[in-house]
Coordinates of C-alpha atoms in Angstrom, one line a residue:
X1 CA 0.0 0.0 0.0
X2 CA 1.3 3.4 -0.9
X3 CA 2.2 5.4 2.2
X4 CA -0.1 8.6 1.1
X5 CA -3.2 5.8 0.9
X6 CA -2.1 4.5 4.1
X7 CA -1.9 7.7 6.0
X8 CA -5.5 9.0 4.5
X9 CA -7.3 5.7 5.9
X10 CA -5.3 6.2 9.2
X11 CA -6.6 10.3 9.5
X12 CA -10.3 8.7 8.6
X13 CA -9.9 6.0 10.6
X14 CA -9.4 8.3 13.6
X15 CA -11.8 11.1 12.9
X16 CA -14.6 11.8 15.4
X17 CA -15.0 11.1 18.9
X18 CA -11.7 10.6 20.6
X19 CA -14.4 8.5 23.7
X20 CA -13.3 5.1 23.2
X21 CA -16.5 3.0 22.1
X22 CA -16.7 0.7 24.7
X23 CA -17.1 3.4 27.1
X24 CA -20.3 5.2 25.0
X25 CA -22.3 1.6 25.5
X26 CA -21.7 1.6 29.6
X27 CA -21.8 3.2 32.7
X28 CA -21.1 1.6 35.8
X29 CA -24.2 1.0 38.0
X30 CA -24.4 3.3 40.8
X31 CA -24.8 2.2 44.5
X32 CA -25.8 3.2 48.2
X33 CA -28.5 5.9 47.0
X34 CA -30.4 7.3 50.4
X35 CA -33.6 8.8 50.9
X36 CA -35.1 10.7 54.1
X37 CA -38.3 11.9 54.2
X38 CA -38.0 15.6 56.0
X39 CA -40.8 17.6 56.9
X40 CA -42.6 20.2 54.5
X41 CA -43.0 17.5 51.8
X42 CA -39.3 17.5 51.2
X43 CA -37.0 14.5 50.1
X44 CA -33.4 14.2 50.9
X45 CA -31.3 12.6 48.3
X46 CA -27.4 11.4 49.2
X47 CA -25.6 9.6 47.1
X48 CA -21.3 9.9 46.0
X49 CA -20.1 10.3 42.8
X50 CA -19.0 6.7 41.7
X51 CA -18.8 7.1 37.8
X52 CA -15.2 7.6 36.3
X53 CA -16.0 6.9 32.9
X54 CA -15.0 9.5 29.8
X55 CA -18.7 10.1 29.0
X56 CA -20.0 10.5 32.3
X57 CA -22.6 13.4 32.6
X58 CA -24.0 13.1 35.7
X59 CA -27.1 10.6 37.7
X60 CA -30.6 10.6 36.5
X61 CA -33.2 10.7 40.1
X62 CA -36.4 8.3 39.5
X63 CA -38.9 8.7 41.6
X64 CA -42.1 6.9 41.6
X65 CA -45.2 5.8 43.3
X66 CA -45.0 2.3 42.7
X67 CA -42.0 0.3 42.5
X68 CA -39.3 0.7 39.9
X69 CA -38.1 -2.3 38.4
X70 CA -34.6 -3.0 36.8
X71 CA -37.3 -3.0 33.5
X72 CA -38.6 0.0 33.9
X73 CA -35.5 2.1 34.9
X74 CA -34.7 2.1 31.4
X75 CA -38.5 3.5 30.3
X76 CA -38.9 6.1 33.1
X77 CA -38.6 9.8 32.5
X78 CA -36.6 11.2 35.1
X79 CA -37.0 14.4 37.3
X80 CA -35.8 17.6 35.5
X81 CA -34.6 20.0 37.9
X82 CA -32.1 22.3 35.9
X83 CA -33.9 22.0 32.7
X84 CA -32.0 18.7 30.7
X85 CA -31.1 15.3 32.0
X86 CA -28.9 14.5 34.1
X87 CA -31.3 15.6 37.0
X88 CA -27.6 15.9 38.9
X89 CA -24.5 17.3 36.7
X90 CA -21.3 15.9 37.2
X91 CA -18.5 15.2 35.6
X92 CA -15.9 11.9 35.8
X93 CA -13.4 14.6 37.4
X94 CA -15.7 14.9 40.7
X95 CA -15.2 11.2 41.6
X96 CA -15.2 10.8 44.7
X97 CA -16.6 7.9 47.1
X98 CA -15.8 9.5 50.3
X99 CA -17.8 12.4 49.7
X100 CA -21.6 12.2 50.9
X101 CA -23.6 14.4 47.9
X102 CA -27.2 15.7 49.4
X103 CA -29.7 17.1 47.3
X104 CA -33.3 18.5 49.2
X105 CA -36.2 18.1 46.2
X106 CA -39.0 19.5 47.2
X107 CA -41.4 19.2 44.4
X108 CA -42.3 15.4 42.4
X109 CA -42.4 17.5 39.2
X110 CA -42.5 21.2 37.9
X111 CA -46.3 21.4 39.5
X112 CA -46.8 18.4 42.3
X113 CA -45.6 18.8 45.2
X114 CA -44.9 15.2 47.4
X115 CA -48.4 14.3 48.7
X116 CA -47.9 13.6 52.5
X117 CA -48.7 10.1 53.7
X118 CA -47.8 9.1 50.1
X119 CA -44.7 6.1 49.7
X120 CA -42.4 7.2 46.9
X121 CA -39.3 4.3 45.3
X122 CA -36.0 6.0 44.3
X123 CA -33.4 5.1 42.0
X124 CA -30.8 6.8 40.2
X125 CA -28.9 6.3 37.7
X126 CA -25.6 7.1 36.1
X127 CA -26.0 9.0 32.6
X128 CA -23.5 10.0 29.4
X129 CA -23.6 12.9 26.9
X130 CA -24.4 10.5 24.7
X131 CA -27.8 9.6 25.8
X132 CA -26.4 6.4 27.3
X133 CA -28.0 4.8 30.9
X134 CA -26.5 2.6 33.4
X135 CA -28.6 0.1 35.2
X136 CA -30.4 1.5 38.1
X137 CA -28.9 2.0 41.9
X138 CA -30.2 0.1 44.5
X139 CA -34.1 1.0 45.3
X140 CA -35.3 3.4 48.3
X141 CA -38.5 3.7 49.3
X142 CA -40.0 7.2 51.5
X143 CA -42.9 8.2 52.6
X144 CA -43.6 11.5 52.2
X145 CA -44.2 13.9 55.7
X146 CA -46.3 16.9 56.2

């Protein structure tokens, strides 16, 4: 092969991302999410950032009335706080397992408010900029207090 053929398929060959593939199709599976009901129809969320992966955007919150199965954390829209998913930026460079991250949410969506005496199951999720989900974090489940 002719060494200007072979150094135009090399440039193609590495144009575009510079994310290696294998990291666009996975995300490590979160862990240890926590969930306390406070009053005023408030949840606190903890979790740490766990992800180091390239594409790592931040964790998706699910929150729902009825349980949320390793099926369905796929399907289910997540909360939208700032506008976008991830519910909770991040980036791989905040890794960190020793530091406790709490979030207070005080409204279900834009318009509901948590409806006291009301269970609620959490998951998160870890999520890419390139639309790419991990399997869902353990499940907590809170009832909601006045």
């Amino acid at each position: 092969m002719k060494p200007a053929l072979l150094t135009l398929l090399l440039s193609i060959a590495g144009c575009g991302t510079s994310i290696p593939f294998d990291q666009e199709l996975t995300l490590k599976r979160p862990t240890g999410l926590n969930v306390v009901a406070l009053s005023g129809r408030r949840m606190q969320v903890e979790y740490y950032v766990q992800n180091q992966e390239d594409t790592f955007d931040g964790y998706n919150l699910l929150i729902s009335r009825v349980s949320i199965g390793d099926s369905e954390v796929f399907t289910q829209e997540p909360l939208i706080i700032n506008g976008s998913v991830p519910t909770f930026l991040h980036s791989s460079s905040e890794f960190n397992v020793s530091a406790l991250r709490t979030v207070i949410i005080d409204r279900l969506t834009n318009v509901l408010p948590f409806e006291v005496g009301t269970t609620y199951f959490f998951r998160i999720q870890a999520h890419s900029r390139k639309g790419v989900r991990s399997e869902g974090s353990n499940e907590v489940q809170v009832t909601a207090l006045p």
